[in-house]
Each structure stands twice: as structure tokens, then as C-alpha cells.
Coordinates of N, CA and C in Angstrom, one line a residue:
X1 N -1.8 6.5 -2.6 CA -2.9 7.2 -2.0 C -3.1 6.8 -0.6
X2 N -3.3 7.9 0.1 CA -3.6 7.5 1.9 C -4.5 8.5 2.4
X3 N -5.6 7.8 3.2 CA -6.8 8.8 3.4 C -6.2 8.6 5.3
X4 N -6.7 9.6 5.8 CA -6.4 8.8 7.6 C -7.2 9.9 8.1
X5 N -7.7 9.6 9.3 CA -8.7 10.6 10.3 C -7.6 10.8 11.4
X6 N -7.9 12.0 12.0 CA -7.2 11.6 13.4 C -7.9 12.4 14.3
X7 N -8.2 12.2 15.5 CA -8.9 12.7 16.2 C -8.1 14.1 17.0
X8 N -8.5 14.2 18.5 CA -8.0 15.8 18.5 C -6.5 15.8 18.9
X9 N -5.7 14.6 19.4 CA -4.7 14.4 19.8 C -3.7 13.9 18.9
X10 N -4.2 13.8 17.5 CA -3.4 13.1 16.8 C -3.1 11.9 16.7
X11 N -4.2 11.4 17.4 CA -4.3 9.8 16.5 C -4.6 9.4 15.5
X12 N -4.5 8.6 14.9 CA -4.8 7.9 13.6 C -6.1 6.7 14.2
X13 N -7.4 7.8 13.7 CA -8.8 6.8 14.2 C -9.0 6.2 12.7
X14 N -8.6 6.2 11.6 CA -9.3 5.6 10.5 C -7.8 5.9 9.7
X15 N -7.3 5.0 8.6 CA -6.9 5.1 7.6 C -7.1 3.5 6.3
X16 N -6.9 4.5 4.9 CA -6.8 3.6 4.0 C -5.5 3.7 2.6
X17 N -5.4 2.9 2.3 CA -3.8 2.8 1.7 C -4.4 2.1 0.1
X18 N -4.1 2.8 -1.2 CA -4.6 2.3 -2.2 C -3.5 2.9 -2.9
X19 N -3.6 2.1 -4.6 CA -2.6 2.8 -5.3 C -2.6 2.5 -6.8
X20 N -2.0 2.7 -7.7 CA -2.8 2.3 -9.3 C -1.0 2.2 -9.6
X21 N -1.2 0.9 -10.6 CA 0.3 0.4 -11.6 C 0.1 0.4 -12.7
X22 N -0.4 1.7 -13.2 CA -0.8 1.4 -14.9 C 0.4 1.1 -15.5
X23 N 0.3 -0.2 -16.8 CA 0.6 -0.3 -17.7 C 0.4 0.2 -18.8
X24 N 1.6 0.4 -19.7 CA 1.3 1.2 -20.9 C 2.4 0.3 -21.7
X25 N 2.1 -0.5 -23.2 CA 3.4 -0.5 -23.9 C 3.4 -0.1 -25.4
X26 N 4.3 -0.3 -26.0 CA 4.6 0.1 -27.3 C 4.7 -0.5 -28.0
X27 N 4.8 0.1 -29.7 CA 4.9 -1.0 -30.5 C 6.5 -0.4 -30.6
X28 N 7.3 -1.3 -32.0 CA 8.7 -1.1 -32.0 C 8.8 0.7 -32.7
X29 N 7.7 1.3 -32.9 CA 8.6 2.1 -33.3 C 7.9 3.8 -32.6
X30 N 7.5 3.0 -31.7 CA 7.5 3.5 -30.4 C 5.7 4.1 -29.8
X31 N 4.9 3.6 -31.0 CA 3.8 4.2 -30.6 C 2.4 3.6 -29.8
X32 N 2.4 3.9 -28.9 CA 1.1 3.8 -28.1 C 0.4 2.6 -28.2
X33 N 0.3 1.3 -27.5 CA -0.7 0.3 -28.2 C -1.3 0.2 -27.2
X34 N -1.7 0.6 -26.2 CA -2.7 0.3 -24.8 C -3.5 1.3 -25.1
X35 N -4.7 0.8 -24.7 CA -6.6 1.2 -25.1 C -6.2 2.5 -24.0
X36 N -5.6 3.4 -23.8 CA -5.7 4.9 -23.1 C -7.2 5.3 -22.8
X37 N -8.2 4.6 -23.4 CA -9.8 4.9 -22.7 C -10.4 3.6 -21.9
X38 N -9.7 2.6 -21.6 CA -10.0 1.9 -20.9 C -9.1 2.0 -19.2
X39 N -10.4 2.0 -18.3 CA -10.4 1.8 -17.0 C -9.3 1.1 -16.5
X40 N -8.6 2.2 -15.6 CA -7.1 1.5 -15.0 C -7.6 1.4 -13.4
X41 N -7.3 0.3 -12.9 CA -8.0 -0.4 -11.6 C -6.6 0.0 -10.6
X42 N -7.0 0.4 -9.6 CA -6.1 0.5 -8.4 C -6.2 -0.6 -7.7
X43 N -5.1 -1.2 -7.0 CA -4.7 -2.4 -6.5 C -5.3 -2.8 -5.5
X44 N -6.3 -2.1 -4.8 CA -7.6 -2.5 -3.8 C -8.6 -3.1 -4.9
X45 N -8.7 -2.8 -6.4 CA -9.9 -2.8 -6.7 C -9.4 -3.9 -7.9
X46 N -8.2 -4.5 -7.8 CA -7.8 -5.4 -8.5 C -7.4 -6.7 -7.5
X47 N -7.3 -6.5 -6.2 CA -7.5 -7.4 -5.3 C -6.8 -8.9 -5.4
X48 N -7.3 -10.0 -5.7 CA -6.4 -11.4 -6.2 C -5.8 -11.1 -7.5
X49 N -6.5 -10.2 -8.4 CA -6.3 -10.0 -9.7 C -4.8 -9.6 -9.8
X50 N -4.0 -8.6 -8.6 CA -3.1 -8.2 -9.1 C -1.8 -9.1 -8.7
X51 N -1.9 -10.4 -8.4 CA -1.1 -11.9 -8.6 C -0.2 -12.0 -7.3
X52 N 0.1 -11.0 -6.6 CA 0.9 -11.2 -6.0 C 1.3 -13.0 -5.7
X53 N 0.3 -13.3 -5.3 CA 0.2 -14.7 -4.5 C 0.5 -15.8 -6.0
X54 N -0.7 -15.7 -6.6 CA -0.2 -16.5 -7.4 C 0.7 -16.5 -8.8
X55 N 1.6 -15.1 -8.6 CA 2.7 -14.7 -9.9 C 4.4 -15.2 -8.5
X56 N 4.3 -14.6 -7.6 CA 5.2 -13.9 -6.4 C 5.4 -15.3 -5.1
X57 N 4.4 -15.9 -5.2 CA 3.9 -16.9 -3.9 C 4.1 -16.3 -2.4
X58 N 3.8 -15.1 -2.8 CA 3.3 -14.3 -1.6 C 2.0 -15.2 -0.5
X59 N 1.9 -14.6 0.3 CA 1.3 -15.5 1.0 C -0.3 -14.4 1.1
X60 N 0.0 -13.0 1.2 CA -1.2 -12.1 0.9 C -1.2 -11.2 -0.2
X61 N -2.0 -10.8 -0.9 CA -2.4 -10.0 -1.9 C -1.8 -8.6 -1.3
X62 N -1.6 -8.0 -2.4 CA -1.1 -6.2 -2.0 C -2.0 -5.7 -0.7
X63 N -3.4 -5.5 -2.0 CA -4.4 -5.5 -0.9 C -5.0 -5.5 0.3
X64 N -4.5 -7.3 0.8 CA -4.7 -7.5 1.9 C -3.7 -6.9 2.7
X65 N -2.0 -6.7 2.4 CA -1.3 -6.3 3.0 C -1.7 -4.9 3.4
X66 N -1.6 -4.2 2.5 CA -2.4 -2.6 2.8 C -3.3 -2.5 3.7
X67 N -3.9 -3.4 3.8 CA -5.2 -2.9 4.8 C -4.5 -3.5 6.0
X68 N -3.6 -4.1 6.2 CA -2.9 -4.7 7.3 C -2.3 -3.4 8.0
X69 N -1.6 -3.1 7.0 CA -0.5 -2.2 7.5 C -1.6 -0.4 8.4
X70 N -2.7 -0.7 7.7 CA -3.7 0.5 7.8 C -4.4 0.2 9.0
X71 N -5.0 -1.1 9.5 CA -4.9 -1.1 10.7 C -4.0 -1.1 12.2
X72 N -2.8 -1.8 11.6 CA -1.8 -1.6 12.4 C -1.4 0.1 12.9
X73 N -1.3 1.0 11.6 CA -1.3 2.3 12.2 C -2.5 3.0 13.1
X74 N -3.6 2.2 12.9 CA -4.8 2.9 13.8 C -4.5 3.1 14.9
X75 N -4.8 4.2 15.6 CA -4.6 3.8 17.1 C -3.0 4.6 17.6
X76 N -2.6 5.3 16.1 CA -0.9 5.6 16.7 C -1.2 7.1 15.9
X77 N 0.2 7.9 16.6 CA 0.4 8.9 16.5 C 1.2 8.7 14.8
X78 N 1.4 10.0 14.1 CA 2.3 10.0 12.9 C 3.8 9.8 13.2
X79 N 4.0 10.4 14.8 CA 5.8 9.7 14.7 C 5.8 8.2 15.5
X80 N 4.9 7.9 15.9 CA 5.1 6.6 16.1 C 4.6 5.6 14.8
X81 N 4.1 6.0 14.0 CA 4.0 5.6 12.5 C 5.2 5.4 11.7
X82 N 5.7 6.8 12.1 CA 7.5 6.7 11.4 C 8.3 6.2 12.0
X83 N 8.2 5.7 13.1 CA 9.1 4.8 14.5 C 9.0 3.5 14.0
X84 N 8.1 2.8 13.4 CA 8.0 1.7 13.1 C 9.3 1.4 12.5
X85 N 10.0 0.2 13.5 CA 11.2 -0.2 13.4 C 10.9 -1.3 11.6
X86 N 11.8 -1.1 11.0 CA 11.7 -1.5 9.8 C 12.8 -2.8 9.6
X87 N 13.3 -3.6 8.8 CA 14.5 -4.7 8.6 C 14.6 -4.8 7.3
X88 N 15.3 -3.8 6.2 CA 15.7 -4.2 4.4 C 14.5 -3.6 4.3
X89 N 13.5 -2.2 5.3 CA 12.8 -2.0 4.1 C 11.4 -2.5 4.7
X90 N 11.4 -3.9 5.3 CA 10.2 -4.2 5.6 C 9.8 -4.0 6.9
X91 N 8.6 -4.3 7.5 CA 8.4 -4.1 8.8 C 9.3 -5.6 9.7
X92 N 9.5 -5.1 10.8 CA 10.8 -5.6 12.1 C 9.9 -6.5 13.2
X93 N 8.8 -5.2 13.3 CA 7.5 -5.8 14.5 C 7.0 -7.6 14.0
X94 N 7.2 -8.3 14.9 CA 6.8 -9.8 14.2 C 5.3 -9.9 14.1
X95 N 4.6 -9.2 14.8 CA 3.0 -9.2 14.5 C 2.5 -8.2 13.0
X96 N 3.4 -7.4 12.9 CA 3.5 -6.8 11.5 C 3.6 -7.1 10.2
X97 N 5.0 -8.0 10.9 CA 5.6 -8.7 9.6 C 4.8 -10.1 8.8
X98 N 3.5 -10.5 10.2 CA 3.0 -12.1 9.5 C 2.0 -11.4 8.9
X99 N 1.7 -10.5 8.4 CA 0.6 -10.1 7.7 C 1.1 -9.0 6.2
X100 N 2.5 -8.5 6.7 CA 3.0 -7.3 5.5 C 4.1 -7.6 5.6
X101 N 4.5 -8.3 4.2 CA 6.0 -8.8 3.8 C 6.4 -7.7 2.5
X102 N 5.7 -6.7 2.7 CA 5.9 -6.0 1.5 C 7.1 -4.7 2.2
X103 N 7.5 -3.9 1.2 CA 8.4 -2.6 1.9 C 7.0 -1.6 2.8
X104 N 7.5 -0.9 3.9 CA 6.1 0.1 4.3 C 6.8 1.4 4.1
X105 N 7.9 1.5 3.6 CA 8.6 3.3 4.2 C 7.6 4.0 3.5
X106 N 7.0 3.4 1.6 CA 6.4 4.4 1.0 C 5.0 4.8 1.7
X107 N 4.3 3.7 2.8 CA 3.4 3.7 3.5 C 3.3 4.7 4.1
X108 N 4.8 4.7 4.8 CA 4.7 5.2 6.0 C 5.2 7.0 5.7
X109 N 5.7 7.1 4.6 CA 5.7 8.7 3.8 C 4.8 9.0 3.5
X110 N 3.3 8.3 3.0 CA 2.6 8.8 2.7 C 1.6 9.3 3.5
X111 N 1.9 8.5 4.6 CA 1.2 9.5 6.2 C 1.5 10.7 7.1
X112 N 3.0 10.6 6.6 CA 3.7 11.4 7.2 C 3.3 12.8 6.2
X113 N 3.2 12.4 5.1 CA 2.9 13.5 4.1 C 0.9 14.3 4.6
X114 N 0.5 13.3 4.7 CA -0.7 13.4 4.9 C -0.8 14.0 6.1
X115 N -0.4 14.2 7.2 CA -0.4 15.5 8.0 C 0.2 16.3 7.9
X116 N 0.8 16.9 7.0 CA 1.6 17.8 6.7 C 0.5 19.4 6.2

């Protein structure tokens, strides 16, 4: 999910980047064992919770990375959003990269999508 403002020129004055990983598993003979009425947390709202750092030894939470990446776009047009020089996937910009070690293309599609 990607919310973004843009003002009359096509900047990007505001955006937010969230997203949900529900798990679901089974038993062996194939049916349903996860509570389907309990509350599935999107990764803003699962925050340290969703390990990166301490499963991954990432150095920031999804979270934090997303909102990185969401202010970095502030302030830019949508093709200079898609210009963002990338390296395997991740961001290339070295002020980019010390804060989002994560992939951005799906970021950066979902903005692209978002003015569409």
C-alpha cells in the first residue's frame, strides 16, 4: 500500500508505504489451522515485532526502512522516483542505501501505479 500527495506540479509533498504478510498454515491433511478472525497487523503496525533486525541482523526494521524510502521520495517528481538508480534491486544513492537495504522497485511501482 502507498498513499502520496502531490501538489500542482507533480511533486510528491507527502507519502506513506505500508504492507501486510499474513500467515496462514495447515494441518497435514490440508485444513486451515490459523484463527482467520484474528487481527492481521501490517508491518508499520508490527514495527520491531516483524524481526527484521533481530531474525535478519538488519540494521533497521521494515518499517523504519519504509518511512526512509517515503521521505526520500518527498520532494520528487514520479519519474524521478522511477530514476532512482537501483544496484541487485536495491537503492545505488549512498544516502539511500544507509537507511534502506531492502529491494525499492516494489516501492517504487507502487507510486508509479499511484498516479496512474
Amino acid at each position: 500500500l502507498v498513499a502520496v500527495t502531490v501538489d500542482d506540479a507533480g511533486v510528491i509533498t507527502s507519502c506513506i508505504i505500508d504492507a501486510v504478510q499474513a500467515k496462514i498454515s495447515f494441518d497435514a491433511a490440508g485444513a486451515i489451522t490459523t484463527d482467520l478472525t484474528a487481527p492481521v497487523q501490517t508491518k508499520n503496525e508490527l514495527g520491531e515485532g516483524y524481526g527484521m533486525k533481530a531474525w535478519g541482523g538488519a540494521k533497521y526494521e521494515w518499517n523504519e526502512q519504509a518511512a526512509s524510502f517515503a521521505a526520500y521520495v518527498t520532494g520528487k517528481t514520479v519519474d524521478e522516483v522511477a530514476g532512482i538508480a537501483v544496484s541487485e534491486g536495491k537503492p545505488a544513492d549512498a544516502d539511500l542505501a544507509a537507511s534502506v537495504t531492502i529491494s525499492i522497485g516494489d516501492f517504487q511501482s507502487l507510486i508509479a501505479k499511484a498516479f496512474e
